[in-house]
Coordinates of C-alpha atoms in Angstrom, one line a residue:
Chain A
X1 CA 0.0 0.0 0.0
X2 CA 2.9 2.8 0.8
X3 CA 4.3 1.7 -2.3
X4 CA 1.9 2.6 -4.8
X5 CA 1.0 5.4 -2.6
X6 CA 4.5 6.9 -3.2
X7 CA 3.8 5.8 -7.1
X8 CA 0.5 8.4 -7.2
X9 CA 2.7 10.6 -5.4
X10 CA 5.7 11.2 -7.5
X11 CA 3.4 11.0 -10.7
X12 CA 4.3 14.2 -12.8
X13 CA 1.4 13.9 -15.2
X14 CA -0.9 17.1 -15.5
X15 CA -4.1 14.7 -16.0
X16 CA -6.3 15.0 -12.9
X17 CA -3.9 14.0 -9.9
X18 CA -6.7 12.6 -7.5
X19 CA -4.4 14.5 -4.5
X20 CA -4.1 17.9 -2.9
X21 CA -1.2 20.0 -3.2
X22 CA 1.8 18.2 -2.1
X23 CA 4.2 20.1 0.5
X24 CA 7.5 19.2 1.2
X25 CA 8.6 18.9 5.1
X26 CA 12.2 19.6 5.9
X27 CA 13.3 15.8 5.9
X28 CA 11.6 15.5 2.5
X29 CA 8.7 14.1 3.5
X30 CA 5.8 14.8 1.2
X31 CA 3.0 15.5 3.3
X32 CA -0.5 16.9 1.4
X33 CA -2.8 19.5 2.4
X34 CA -6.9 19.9 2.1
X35 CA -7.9 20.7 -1.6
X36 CA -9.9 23.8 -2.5
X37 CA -13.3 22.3 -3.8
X38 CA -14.3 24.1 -7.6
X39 CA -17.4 25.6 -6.4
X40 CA -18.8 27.2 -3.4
X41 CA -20.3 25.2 -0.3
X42 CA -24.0 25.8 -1.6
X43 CA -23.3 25.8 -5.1
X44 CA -25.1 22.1 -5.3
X45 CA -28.0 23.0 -3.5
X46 CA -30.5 21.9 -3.1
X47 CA -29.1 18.6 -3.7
X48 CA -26.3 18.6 -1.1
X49 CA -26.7 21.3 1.8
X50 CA -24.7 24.3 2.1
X51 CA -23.8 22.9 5.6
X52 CA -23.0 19.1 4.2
X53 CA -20.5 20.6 2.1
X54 CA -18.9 22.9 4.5
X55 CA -18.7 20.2 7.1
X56 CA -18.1 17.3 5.0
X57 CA -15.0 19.0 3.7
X58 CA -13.2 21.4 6.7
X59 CA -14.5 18.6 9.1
X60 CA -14.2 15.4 7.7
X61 CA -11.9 15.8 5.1
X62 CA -9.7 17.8 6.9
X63 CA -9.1 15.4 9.7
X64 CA -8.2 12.5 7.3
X65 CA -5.0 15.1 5.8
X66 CA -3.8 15.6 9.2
X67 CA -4.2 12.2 10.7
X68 CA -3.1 10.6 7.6
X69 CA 0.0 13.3 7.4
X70 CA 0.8 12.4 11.0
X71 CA 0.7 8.7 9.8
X72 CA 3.5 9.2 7.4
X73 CA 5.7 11.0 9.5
X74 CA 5.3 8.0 12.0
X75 CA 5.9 5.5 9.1
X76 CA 9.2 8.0 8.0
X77 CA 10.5 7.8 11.3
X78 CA 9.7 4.0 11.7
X79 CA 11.5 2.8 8.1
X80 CA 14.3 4.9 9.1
X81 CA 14.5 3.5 12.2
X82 CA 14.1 0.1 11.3
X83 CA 11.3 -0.9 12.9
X84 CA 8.8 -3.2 11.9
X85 CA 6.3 -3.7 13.6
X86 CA 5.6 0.1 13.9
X87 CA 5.5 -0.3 10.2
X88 CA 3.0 -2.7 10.3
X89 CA 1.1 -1.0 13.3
X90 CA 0.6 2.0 10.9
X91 CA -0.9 0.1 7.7
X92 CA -5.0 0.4 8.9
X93 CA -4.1 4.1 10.0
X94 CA -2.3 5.0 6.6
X95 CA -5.6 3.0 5.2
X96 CA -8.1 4.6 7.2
X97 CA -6.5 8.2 6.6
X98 CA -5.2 8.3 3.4
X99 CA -8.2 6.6 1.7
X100 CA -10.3 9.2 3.4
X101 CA -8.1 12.1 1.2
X102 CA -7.7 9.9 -2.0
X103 CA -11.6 9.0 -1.9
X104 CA -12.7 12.7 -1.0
X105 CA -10.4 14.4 -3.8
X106 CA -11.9 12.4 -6.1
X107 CA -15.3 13.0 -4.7
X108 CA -15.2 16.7 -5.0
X109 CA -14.2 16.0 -8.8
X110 CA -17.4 13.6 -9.2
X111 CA -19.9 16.6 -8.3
X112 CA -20.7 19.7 -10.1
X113 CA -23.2 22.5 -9.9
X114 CA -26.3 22.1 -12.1
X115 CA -25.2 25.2 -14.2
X116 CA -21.3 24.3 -14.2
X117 CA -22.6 20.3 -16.1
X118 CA -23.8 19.0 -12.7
X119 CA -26.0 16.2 -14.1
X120 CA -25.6 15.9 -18.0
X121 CA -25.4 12.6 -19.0
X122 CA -21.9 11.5 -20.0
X123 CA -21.4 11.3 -23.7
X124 CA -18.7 9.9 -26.3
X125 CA -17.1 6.8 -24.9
X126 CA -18.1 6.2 -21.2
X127 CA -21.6 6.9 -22.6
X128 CA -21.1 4.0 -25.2
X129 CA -19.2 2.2 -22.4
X130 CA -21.9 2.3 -19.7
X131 CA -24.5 1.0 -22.7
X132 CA -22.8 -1.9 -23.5
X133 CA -21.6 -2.9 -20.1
X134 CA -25.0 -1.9 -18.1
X135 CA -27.6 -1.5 -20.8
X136 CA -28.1 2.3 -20.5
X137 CA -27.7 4.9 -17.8
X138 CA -30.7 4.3 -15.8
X139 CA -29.8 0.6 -14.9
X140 CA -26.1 1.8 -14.3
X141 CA -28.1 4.4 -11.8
X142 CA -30.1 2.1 -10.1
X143 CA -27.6 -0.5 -9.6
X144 CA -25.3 1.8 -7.8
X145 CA -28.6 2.9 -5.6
X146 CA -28.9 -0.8 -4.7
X147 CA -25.3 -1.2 -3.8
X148 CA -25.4 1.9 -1.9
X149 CA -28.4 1.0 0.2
X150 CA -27.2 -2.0 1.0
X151 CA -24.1 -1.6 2.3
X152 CA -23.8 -1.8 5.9
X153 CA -22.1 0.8 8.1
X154 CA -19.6 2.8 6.4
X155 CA -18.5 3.0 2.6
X156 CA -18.3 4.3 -0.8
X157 CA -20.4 2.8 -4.1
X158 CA -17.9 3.0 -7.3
X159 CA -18.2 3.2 -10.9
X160 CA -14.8 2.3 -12.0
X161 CA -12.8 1.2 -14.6
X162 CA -10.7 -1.7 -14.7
X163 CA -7.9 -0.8 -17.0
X164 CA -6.5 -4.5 -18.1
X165 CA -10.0 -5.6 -19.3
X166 CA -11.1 -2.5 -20.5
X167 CA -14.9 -2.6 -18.7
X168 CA -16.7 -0.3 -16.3
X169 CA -17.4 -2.1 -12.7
X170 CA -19.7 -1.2 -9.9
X171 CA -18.1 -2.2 -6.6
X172 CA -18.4 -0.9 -2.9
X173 CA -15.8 -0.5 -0.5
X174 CA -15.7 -0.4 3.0
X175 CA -15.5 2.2 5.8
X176 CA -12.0 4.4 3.6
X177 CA -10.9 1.7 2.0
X178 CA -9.6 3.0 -1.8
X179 CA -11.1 0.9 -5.1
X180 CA -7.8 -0.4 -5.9
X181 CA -8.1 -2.4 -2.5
X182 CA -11.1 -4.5 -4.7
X183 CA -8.2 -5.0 -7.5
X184 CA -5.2 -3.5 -8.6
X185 CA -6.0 -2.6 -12.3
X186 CA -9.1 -0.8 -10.9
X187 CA -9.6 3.3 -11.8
X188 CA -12.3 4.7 -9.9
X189 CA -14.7 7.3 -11.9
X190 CA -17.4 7.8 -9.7
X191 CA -16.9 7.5 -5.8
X192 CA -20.3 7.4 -3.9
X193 CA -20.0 8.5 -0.1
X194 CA -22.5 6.7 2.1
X195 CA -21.1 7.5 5.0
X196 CA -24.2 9.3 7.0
X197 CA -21.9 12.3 7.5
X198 CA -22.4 12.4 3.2
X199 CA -26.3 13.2 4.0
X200 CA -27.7 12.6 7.3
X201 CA -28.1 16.1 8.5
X202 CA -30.2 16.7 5.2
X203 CA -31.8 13.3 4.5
X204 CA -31.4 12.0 7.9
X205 CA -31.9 8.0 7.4
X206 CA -33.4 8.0 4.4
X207 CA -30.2 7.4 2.7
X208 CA -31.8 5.8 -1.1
X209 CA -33.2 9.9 -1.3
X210 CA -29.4 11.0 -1.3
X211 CA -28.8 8.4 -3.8
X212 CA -31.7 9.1 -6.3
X213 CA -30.9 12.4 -5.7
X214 CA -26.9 12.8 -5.9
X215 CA -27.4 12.1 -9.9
X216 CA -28.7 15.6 -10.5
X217 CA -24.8 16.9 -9.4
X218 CA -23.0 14.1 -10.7
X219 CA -20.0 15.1 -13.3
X220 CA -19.9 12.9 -15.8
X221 CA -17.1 15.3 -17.8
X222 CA -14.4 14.9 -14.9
X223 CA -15.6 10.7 -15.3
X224 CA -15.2 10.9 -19.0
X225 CA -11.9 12.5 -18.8
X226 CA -10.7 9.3 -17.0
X227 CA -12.0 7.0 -18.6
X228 CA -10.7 8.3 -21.9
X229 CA -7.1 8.6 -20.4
X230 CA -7.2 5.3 -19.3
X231 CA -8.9 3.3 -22.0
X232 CA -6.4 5.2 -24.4
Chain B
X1 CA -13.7 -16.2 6.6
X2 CA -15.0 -19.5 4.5
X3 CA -14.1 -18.6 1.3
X4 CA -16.3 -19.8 -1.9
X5 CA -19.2 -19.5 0.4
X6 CA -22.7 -20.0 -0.9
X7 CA -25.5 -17.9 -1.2
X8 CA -28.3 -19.4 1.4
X9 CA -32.0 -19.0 0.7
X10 CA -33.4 -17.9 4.3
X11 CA -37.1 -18.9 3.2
X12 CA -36.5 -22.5 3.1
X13 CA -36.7 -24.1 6.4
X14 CA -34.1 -26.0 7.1
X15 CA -32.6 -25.5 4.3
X16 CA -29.8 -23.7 6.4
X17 CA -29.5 -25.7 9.7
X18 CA -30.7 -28.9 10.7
X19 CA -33.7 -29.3 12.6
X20 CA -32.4 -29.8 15.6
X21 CA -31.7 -28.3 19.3
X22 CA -28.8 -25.4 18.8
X23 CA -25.8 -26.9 20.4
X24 CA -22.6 -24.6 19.6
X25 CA -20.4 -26.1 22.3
X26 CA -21.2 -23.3 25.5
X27 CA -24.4 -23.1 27.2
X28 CA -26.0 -20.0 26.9
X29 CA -29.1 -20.6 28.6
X30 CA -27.8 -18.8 31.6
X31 CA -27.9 -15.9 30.2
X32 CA -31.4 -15.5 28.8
X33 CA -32.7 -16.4 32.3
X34 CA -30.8 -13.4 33.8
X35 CA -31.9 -11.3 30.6
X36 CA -36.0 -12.3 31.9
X37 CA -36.9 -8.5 30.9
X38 CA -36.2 -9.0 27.4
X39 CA -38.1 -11.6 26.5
X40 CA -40.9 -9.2 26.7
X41 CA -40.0 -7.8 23.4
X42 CA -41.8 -11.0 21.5
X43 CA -45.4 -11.4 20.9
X44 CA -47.5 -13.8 19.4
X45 CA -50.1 -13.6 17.2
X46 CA -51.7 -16.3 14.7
X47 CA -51.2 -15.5 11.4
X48 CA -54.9 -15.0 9.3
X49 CA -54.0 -17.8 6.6
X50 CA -51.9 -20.4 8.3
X51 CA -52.1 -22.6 11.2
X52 CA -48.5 -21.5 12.8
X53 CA -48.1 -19.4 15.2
X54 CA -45.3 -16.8 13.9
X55 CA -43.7 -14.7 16.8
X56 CA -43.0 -11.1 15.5
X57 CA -39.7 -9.6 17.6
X58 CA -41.4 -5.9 18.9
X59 CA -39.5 -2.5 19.2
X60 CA -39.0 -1.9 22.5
X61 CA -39.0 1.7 23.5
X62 CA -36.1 3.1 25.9
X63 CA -36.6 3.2 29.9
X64 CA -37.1 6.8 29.5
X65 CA -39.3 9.4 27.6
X66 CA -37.5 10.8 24.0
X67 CA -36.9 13.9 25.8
X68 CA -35.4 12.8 28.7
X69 CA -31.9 12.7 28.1
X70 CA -32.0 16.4 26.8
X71 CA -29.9 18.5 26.3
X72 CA -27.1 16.2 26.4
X73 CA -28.9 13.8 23.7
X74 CA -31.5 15.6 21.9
X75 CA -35.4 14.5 21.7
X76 CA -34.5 14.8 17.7
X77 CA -31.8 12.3 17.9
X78 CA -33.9 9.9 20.1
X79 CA -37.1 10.5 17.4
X80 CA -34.9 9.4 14.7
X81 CA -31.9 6.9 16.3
X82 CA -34.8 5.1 18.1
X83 CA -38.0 5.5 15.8
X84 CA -36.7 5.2 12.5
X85 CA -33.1 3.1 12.8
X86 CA -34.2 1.0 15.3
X87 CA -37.6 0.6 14.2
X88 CA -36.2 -0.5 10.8
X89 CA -34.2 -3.5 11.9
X90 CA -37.0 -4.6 14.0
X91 CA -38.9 -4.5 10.8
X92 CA -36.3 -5.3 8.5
X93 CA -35.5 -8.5 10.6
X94 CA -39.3 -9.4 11.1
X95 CA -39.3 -9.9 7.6
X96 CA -36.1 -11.7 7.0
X97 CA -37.3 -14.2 9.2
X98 CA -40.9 -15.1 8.3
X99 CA -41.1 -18.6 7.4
X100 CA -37.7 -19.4 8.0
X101 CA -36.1 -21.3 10.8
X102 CA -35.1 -18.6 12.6
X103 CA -38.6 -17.5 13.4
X104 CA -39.9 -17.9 16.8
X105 CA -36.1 -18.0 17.3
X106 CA -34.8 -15.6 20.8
X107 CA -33.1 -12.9 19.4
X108 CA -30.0 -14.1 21.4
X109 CA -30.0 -17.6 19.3
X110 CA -30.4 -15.7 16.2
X111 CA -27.5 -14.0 16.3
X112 CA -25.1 -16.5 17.1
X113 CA -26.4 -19.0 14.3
X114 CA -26.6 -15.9 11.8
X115 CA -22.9 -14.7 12.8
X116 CA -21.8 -18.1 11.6
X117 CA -18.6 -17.7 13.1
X118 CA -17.0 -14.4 11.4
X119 CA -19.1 -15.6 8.4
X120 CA -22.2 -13.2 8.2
X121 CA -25.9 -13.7 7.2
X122 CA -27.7 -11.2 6.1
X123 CA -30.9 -11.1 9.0
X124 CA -27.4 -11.0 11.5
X125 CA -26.9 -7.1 11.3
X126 CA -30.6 -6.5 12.0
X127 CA -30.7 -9.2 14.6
X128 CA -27.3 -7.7 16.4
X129 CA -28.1 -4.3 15.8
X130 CA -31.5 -4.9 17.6
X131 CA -29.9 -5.9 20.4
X132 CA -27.5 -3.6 20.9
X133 CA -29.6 -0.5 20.8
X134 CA -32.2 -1.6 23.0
X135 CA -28.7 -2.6 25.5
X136 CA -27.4 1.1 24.3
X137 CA -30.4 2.9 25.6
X138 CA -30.5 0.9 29.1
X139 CA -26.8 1.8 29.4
X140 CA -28.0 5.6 29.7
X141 CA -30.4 7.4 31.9
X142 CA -32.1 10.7 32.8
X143 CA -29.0 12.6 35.0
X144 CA -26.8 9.8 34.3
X145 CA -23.2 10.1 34.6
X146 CA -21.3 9.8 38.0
X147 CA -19.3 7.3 39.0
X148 CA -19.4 3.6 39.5
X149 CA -19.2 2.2 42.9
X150 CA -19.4 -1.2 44.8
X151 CA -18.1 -4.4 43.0
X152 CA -18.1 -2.8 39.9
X153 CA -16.3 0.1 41.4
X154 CA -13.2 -2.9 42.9
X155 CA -13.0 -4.8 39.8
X156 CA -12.8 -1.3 37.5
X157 CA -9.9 -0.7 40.2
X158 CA -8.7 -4.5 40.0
X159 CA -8.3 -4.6 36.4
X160 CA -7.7 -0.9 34.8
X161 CA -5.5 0.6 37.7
X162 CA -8.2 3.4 38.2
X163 CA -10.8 5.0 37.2
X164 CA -9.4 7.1 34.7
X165 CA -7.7 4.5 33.3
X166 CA -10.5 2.7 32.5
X167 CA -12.2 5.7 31.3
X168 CA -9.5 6.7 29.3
X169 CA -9.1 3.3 27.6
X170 CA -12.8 3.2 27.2
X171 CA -12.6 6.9 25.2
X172 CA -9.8 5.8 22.8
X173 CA -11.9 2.6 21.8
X174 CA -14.9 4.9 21.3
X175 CA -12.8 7.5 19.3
X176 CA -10.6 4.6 17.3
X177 CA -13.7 2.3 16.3
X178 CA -12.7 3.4 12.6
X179 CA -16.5 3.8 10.2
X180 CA -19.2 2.7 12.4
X181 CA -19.2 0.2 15.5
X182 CA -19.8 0.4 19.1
X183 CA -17.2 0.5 21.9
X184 CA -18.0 -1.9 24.9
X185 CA -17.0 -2.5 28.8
X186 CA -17.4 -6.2 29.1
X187 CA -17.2 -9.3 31.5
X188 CA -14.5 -11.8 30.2
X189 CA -15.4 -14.9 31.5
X190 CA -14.8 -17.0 29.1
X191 CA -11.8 -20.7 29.1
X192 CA -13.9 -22.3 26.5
X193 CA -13.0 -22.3 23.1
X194 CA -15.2 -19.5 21.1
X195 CA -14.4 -21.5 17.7
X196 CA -14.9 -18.1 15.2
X197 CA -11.3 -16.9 15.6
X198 CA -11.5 -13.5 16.0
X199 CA -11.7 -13.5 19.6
X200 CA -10.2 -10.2 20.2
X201 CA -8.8 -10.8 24.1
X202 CA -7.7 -14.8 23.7
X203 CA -4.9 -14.0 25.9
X204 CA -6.7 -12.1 28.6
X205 CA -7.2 -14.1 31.6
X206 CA -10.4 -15.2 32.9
X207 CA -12.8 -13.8 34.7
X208 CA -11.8 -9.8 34.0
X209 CA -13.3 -6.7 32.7
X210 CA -12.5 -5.8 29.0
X211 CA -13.1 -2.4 26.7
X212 CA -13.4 -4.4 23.1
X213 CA -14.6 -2.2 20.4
X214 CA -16.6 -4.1 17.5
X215 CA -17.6 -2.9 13.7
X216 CA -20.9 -2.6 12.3
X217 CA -23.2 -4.5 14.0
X218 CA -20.9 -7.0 15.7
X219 CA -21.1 -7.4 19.5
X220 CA -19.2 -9.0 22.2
X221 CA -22.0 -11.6 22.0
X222 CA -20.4 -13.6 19.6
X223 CA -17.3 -13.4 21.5
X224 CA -19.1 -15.2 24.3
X225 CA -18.5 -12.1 26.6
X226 CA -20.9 -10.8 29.2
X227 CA -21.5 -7.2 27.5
X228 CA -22.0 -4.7 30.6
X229 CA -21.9 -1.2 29.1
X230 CA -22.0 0.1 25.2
X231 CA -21.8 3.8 23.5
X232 CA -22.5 3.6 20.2
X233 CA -20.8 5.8 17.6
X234 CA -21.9 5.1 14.6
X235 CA -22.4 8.9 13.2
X236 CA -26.4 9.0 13.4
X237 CA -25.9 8.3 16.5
X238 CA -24.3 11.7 17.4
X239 CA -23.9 13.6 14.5
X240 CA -27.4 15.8 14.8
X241 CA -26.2 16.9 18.2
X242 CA -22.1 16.9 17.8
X243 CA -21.8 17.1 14.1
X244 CA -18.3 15.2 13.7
X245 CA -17.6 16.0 17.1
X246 CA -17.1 12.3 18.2
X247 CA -15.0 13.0 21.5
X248 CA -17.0 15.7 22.7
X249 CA -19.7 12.9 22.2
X250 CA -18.1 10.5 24.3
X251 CA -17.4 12.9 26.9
X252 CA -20.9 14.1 27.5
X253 CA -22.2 10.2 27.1
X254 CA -19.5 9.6 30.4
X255 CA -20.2 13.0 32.1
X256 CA -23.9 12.7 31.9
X257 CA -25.6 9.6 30.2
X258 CA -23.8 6.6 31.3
X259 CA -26.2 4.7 34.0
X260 CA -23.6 3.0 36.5
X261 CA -26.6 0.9 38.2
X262 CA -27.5 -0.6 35.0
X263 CA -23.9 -1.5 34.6
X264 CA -23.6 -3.0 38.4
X265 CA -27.0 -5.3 37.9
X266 CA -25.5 -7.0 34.8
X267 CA -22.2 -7.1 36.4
X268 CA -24.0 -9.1 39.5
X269 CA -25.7 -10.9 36.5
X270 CA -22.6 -11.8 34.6
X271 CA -20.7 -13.0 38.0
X272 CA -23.6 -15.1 38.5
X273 CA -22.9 -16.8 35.0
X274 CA -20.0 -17.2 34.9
X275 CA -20.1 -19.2 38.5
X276 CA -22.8 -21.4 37.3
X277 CA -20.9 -22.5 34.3
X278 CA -17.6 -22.8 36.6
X279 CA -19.9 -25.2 38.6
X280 CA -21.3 -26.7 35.6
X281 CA -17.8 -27.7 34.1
X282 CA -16.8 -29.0 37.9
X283 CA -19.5 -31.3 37.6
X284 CA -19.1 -32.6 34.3
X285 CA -15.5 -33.1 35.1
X286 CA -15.9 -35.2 37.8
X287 CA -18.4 -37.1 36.0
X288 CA -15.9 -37.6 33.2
X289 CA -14.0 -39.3 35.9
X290 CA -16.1 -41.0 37.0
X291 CA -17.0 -42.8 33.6
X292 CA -13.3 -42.9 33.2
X293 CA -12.7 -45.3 36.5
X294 CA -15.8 -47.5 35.7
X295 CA -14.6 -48.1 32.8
X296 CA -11.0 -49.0 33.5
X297 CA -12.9 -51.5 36.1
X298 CA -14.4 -52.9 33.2
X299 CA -11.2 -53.4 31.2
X300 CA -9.5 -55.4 33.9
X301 CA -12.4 -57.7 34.5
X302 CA -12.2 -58.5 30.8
X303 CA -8.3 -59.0 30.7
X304 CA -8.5 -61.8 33.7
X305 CA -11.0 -63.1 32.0
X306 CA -9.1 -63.8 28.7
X307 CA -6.0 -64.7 30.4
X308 CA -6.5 -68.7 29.5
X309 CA -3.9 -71.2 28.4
X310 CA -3.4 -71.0 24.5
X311 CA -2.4 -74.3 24.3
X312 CA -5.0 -77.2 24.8

């Protein structure tokens, strides 16, 4: 897992980096920092709350950066030193935090205000690709709505593309747990959050409202630039 | 985990489980006859088209008005946590189970069968989660908080060091319980082998008070602990009065919810358990020897017996 994390991190591309800003510490650590989101908190109202949004990302979000910064200085200090089991100790921490920031980076990306794209259907390829693979939109829609209702406690819902056989997936994943932990080649396009902090305070248990709902933001652009790049 | 697991059909009886009495290698009898208050969440009723009788498990409401835990846990947060999440396994479950084996089942028995040892079925996270809110909302009361005293009081001494300790190791399971889970003080009394691997204090020693934390809907239940105190911190369960405030959460749930008398009675309950199966396991030791020497009488009666000359 710290390998391929220090993969993503060294990447010089300029296609969508699914990280923050990378600072450097003074021992050459690279740490990361909370992205700006693209819009404004209530820009995808009424969808998602003002308040969602501002919580969901100086709370939430925030916290995973600096527990998952504090992580890899504890890991740096650990390899250096030689040690382990403090290595080991680390990995559901490293886990828990990083996947937090990689899976709300790309989250921000996945939504859009209604007059910024929010909601138009994805055209050219991944449209072609989601009729083939899930018979049209809709089913892809309400497939992801099942998933999503079902899964119990904490997790994310996927649309994703796995890059060696060239076809979309739906998978879930639990609690922060990235979509390359369900398989190595997979490239996540769309990342659901159905943790209640992602809706309760608007849709309070009624989570399959968020989900019918969370469509009408959706940015199918920032998908189809992926999905282009990596079916290329 | 098995792996290659198969999916089960829960509306064929049987089809699951023999038809036969549960035996999964502890007695846990015991502790439904110390849990007599529950068993009022089940009523009967005959259903209009069929002869059985099918035995719907109720939603039992908390010791305590909705309000009554304001303002450290809103009426709002009760309305929902209790009358909608709550409500919906009770429902969720009563329909799982119609027709099935596990109907009619205690709500104890169904969650051991349906956590098939690390291996979950669905109608286990309604089951579990049943239980451990209607546990969660006897571990709190109206001006709650304080501290313990009594036995529970020695033994928090006995096996944290203090107090604090013990709170202290109780907040960081709270706060650490990573996604959603509960965070339990429980009664380890427990030689016998649990048999689902992931028994999370094997090499604790008997007879001890533990702070486990558990995911989801899992509870110390299945790890054939005596459970004697849970906060749950799945988000709903805080996040309309503490947003993502978990600690200050768990703090006001210690300060002012906790009820220390309900976790003394199942203490005294637990104790008594765990000395009933102590003498239990005396007894069927020394019937085991028992057996053993007759039988060895046996033996040499036959061996004297065949000790004749081989030659004619």
């Amino acid at each position: 897992m710290a390998l391929s994390l220090r993969n993503l991190v060294s990447r010089n591309s300029l296609a969508p980096l699914p990280i923050g800003r990378l600072l450097l510490s003074t021992r050459g650590l690279q740490t990361f920092s909370l992205p700006d989101l693209p819009y404004d908190y209530g820009a995808l109202e009424p969808t998602i709350s003002g308040e969602i949004m501002m919580l969901h990302h100086q709370k939430h979000h925030q916290t995973y950066v600096t527990n998952y910064n504090k992580a890899l200085e504890q890991l740096d200090d650990a390899m250096n030193r030689g040690d382990p089991s403090t290595v080991v100790k680390l990995q559901s921490a490293l886990k828990f935090n990083g996947g937090g920031h990689i899976n709300h980076s790309i989250f921000w990306k996945n939504l859009a205000p209604v007059n910024e794209g929010g909601g138009e259907p994805p055209r050219g390829s991944l449209g072609w690709a989601i009729d083939t693979d899930f018979g049209s939109l809709e089913s892809l829609k309400q497939k992801m709505n099942a998933e999503g209702a079902a899964l119990q406690g904490s997790g994310w819902v996927w649309l994703g593309v796995d890059k060696e056989l060239k076809r979309l997936v739906v998978e879930t994943t639990a609690n922060q747990d990235p979509l390359v932990t369900k398989g190595p080649s997979l490239v996540p396009l769309i990342g659901l959050d159905v943790w209640e902090h992602a809706y309760y305070l608007q849709y309070k248990n009624v989570k399959p409202d968020y989900l019918n709902n969370i469509w009408k933001v959706i940015n199918w652009k920032y998908a189809s630039n992926v999905y282009e790049k990596e079916s290329a | 985990m098995a792996a290659g697991s198969t999916a089960i059909n829960f509306s064929t009886p049987c089809a699951l489980f023999p038809c036969q009495p549960l035996s999964l290698g502890f007695s846990r009898s015991s502790f439904h006859r110390h849990q007599a208050a529950k068993n009022q969440r089940r009523s009967t009723r005959r259903a209009a088209s069929t002869p059985a009788i099918t035995a719907k498990l109720e939603l039992k409401p908390p010791p305590y008005p909705l309000n009554a835990l304001e303002p450290h846990m809103s009426q709002e947060t009760l309305s929902y946590h209790w009358g909608k999440h709550h409500r919906g396994y009770v429902e969720n479950l009563n329909k799982q189970i119609t027709g099935t084996e596990l109907d009619g089942m205690l709500l104890e028995d169904i969650i051991f069968l349906t956590y098939n040892r690390g291996d979950i079925l669905p109608p286990f996270n309604n089951a579990a989660q049943i239980w451990n809110h209607e546990f969660f909302w006897e571990s709190m009361k109206p001006d709650g908080g304080g501290k313990p005293t009594g036995d529970l009081l020695e033994l928090i001494k006995r096996d944290f060091g203090s107090i604090d300790t013990f709170m202290e190791e109780f907040r960081a399971a709270a706060s650490t319980q990573f996604g959603s889970g509960w965070a339990w003080l429980a009664y380890k009394a427990n030689r016998l082998d649990v048999g689902n691997a992931v028994n999370p204090s094997p090499a604790d020693e008997d007879k001890k008070l533990v702070v486990v934390k558990s995911p989801n809907a899992v509870n110390p239940l299945v790890w054939d602990y005596y459970p004697l105190l849970v906060i749950d911190v799945w988000e709903h369960a805080y996040i309309l009065d503490f947003e993502a405030r978990r600690a200050d959460y768990i703090s006001i749930f210690m300060e002012k919810l906790v009820s220390w008398e309900a976790v003394g009675s199942r203490l005294e309950m637990a104790k008594a358990q765990a000395a009933e199966r102590e003498s239990e396991e005396r007894r069927r030791q020394e019937e085991e020897e028992k057996n053993a020497g007759d039988a060895e009488a046996v033996e040499m009666y036959l061996d004297s017996n065949s000790d004749e000359p081989e030659a004619d």
